[in-house]
PDB file of C-alpha atoms in Angstrom:
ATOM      1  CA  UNK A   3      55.429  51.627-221.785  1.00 54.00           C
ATOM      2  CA  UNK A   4      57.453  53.807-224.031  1.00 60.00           C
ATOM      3  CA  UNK A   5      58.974  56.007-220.984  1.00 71.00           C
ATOM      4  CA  UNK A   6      59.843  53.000-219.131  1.00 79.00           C
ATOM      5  CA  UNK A   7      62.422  51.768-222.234  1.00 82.00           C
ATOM      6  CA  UNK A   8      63.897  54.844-222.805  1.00 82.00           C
ATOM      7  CA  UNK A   9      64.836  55.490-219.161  1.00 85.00           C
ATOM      8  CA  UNK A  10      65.968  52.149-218.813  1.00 87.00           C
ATOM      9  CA  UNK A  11      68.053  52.592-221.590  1.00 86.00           C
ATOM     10  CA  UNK A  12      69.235  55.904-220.001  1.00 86.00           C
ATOM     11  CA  UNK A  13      69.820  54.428-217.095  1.00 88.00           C
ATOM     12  CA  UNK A  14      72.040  51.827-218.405  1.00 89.00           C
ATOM     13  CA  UNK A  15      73.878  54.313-220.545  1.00 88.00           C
ATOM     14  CA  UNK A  16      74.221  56.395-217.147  1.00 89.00           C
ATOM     15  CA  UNK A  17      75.760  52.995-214.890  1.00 89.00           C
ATOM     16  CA  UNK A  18      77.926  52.057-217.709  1.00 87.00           C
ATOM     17  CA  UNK A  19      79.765  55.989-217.306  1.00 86.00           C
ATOM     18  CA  UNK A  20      79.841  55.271-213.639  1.00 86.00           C
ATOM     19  CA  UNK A  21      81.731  52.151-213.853  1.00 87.00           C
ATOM     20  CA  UNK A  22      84.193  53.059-215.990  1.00 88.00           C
ATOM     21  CA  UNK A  23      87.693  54.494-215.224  1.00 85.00           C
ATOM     22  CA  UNK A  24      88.078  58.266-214.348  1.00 81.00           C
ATOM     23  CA  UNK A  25      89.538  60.010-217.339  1.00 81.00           C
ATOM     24  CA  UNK A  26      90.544  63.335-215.612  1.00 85.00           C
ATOM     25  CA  UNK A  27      93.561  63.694-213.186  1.00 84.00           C
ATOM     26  CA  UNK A  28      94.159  65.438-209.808  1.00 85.00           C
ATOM     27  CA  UNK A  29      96.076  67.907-211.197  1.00 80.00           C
ATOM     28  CA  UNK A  30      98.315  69.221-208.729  1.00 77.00           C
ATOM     29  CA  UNK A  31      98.920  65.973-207.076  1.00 87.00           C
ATOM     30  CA  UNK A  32      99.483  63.593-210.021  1.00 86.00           C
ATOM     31  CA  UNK A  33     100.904  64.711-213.277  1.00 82.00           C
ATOM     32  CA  UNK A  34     100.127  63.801-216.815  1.00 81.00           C
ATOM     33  CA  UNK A  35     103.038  63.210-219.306  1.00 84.00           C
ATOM     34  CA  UNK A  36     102.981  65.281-222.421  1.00 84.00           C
ATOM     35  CA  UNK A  37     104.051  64.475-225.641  1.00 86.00           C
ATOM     36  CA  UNK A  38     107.573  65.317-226.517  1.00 83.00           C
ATOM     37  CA  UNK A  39     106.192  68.068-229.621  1.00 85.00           C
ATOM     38  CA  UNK A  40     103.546  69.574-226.762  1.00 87.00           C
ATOM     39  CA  UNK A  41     103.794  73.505-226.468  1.00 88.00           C
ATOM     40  CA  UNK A  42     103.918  75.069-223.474  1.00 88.00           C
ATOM     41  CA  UNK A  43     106.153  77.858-221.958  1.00 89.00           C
ATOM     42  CA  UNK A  44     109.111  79.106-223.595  1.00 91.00           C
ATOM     43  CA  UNK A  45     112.612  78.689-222.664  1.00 90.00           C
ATOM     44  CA  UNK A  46     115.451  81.482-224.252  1.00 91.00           C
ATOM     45  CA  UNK A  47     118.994  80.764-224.328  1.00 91.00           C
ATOM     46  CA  UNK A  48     120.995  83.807-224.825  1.00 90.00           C
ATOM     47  CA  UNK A  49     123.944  82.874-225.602  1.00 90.00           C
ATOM     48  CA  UNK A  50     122.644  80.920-228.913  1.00 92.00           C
ATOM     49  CA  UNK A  51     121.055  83.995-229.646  1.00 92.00           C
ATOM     50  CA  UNK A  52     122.728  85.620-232.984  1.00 91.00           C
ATOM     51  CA  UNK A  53     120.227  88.685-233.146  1.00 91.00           C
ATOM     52  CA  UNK A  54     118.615  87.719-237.037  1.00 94.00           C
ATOM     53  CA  UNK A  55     115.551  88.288-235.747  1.00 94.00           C
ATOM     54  CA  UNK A  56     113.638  85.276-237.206  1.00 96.00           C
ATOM     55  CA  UNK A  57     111.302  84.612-234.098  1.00 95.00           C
ATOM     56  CA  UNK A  58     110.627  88.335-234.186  1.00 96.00           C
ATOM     57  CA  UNK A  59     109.523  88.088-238.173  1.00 97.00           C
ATOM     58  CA  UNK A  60     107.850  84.780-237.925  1.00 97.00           C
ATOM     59  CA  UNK A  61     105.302  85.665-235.318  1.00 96.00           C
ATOM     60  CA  UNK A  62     102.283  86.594-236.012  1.00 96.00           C
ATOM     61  CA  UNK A  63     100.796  88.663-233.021  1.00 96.00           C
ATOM     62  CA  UNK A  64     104.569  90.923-232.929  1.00 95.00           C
ATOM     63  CA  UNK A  65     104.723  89.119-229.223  1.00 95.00           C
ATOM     64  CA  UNK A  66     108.858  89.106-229.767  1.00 96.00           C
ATOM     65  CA  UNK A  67     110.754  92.174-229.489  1.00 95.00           C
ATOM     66  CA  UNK A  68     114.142  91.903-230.454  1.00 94.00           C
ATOM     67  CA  UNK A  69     116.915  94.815-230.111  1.00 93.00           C
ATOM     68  CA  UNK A  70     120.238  94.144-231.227  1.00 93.00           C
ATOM     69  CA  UNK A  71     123.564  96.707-232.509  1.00 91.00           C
ATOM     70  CA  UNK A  72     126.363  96.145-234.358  1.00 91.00           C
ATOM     71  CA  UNK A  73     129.985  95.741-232.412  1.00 87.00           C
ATOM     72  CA  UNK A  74     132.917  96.851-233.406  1.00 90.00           C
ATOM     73  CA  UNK A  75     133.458  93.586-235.899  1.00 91.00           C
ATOM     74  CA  UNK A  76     131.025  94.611-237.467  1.00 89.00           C
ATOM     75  CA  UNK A  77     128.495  91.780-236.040  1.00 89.00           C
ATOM     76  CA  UNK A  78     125.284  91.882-234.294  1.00 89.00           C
ATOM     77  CA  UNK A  79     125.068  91.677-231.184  1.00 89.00           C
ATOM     78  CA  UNK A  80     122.122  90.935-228.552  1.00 90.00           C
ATOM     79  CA  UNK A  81     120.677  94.069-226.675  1.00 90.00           C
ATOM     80  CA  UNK A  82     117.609  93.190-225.430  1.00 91.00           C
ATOM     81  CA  UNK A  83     114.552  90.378-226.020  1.00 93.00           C
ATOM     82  CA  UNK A  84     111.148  90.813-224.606  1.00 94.00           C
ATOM     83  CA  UNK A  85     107.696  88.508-225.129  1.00 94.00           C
ATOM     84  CA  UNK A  86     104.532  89.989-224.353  1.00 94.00           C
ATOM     85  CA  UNK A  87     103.250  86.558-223.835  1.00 92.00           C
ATOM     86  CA  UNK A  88      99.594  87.930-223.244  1.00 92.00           C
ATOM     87  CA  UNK A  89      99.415  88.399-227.159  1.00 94.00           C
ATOM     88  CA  UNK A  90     100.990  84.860-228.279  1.00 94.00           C
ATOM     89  CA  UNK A  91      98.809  82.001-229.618  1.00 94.00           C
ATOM     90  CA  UNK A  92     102.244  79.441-228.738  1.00 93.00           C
ATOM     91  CA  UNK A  93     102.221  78.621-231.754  1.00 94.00           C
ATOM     92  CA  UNK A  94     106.088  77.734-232.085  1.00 93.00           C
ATOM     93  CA  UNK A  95     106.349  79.261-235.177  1.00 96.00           C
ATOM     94  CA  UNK A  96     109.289  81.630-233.549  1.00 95.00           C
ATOM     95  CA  UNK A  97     110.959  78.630-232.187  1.00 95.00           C
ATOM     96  CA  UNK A  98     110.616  76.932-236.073  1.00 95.00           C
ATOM     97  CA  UNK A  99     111.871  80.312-237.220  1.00 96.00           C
ATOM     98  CA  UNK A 100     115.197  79.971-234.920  1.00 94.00           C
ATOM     99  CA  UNK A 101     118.299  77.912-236.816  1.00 93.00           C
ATOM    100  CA  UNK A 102     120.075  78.253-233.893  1.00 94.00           C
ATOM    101  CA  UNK A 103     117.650  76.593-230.522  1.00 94.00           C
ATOM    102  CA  UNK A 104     118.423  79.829-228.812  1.00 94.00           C
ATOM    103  CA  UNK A 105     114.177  79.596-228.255  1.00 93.00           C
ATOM    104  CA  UNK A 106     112.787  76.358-227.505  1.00 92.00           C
ATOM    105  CA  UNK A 107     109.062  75.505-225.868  1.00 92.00           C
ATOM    106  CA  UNK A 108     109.149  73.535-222.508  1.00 90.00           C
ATOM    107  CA  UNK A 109     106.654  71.233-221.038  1.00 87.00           C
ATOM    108  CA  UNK A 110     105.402  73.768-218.367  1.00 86.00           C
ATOM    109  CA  UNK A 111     101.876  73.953-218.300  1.00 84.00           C
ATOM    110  CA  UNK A 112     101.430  76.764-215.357  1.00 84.00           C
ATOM    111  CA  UNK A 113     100.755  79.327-217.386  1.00 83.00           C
ATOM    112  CA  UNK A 114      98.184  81.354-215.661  1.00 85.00           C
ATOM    113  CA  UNK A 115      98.146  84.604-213.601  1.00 87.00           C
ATOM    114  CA  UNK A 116      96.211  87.115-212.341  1.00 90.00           C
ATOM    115  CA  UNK A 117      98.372  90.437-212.995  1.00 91.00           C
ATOM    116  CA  UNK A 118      99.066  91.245-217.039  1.00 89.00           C
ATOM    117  CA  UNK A 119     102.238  92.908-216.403  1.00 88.00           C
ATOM    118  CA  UNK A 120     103.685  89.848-215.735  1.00 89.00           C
ATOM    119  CA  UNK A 121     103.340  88.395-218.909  1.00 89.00           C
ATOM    120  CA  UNK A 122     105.601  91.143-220.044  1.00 91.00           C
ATOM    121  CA  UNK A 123     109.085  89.042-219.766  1.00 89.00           C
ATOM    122  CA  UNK A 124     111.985  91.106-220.714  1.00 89.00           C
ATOM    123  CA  UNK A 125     115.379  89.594-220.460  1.00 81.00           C
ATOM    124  CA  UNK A 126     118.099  91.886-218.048  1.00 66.00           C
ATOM    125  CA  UNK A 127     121.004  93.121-219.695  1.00 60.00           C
ATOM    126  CA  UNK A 128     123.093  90.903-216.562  1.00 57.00           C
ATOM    127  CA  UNK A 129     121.725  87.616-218.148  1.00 61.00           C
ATOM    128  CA  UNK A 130     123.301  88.847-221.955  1.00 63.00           C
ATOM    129  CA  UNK A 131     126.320  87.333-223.279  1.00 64.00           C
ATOM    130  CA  UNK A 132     129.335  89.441-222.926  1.00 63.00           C
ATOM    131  CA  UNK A 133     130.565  90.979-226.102  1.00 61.00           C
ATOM    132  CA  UNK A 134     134.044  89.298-225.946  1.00 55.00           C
ATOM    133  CA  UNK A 135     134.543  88.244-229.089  1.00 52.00           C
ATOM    134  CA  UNK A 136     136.000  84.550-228.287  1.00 47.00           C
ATOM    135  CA  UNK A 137     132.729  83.453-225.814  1.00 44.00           C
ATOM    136  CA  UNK A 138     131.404  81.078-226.898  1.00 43.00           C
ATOM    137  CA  UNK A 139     129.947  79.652-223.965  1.00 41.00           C
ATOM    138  CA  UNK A 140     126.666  79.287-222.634  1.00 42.00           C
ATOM    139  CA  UNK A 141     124.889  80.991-219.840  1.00 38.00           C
ATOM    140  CA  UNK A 142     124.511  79.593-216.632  1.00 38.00           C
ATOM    141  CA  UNK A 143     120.689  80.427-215.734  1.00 38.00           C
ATOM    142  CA  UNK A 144     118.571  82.866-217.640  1.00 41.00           C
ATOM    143  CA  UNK A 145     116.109  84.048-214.330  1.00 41.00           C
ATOM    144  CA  UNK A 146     113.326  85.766-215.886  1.00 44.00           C
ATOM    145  CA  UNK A 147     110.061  86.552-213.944  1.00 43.00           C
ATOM    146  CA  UNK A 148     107.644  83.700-215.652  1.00 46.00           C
ATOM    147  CA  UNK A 149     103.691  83.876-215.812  1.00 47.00           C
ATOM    148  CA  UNK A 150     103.066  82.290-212.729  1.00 46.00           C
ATOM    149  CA  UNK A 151     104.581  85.883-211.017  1.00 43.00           C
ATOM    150  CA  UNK A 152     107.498  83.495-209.497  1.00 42.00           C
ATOM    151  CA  UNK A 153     111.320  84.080-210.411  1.00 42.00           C
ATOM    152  CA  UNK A 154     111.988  80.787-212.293  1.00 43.00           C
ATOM    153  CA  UNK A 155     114.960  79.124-213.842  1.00 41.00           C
ATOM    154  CA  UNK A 156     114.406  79.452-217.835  1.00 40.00           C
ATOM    155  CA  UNK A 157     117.653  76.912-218.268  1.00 39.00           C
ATOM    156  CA  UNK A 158     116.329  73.668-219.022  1.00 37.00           C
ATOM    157  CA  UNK A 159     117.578  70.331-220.211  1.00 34.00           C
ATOM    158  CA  UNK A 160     116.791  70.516-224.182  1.00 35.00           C
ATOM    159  CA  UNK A 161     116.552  66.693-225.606  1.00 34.00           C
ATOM    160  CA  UNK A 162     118.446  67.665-229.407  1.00 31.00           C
TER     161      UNK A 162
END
């Protein structure tokens, strides 16, 4: 008589999980809403960028690369910023790190791929600020080759 208790028990346990809600989503077709401090992809505005080099120091795996020279006023000046995003944890300790929201994390969850070269994102020297010294301005679009292996916009609306 013992059996027959514990199954029915199991069974109830079992009919009570059926009967209840689905907690999981069809992912492609319906989409969840994250919370507003949720990490996902990165977003890099160049023209914010001051070349100090915090994100680069901050990180722990050495995922940021940051190359930078001096202009003739003496400032620095962007060259070149790269994430090897196959090495980084997101932690957002880079985007803590930067004083001036030149790296931000979006809500972009499609972070997979099947080649690693493409996690290699390296920003083109046509999407750096010209040296003028009296632009100020911000870039259009920053089109950077994202994990997913798509060209994708890496401008995005940034709630401050």
């Amino acid at each position: 008589m013992a059996h027959g208790r514990g199954a029915l028990r199991g069974l109830r346990v079992t009919l009570g999980v059926m009967l209840k809600r689905p907690i999981t989503v069809e992912y492609p077709f319906k989409k969840l809403k994250f919370s507003p401090v949720y990490r996902g992809g990165f977003c890099f505005y160049p023209a914010r960028c001051v070349g100090c080099k915090l994100c680069q120091n901050a990180c722990p795996n050495r995922v940021i690369t940051v190359r930078t020279e001096r202009g003739e006023d003496k400032k620095l000046r962007l060259v070149g910023y790269e994430m090897d995003l196959q090495y980084c944890l997101y932690c957002g300790f880079c985007v803590e790190a930067c004083n001036k929201n030149a790296l931000v994390m979006t809500d972009q969850i499609n972070l997979t791929c099947y080649d690693r070269s493409v996690l290699r994102v390296e920003l083109a020297a046509g999407f750096l600020p010209a040296p003028s010294p009296g632009a100020t301005g911000e870039s259009k679009t920053v089109a950077a080759k994202g994990p997913a292996g798509r060209e994708e916009s890496a401008q995005r609306k940034v709630a401050e």
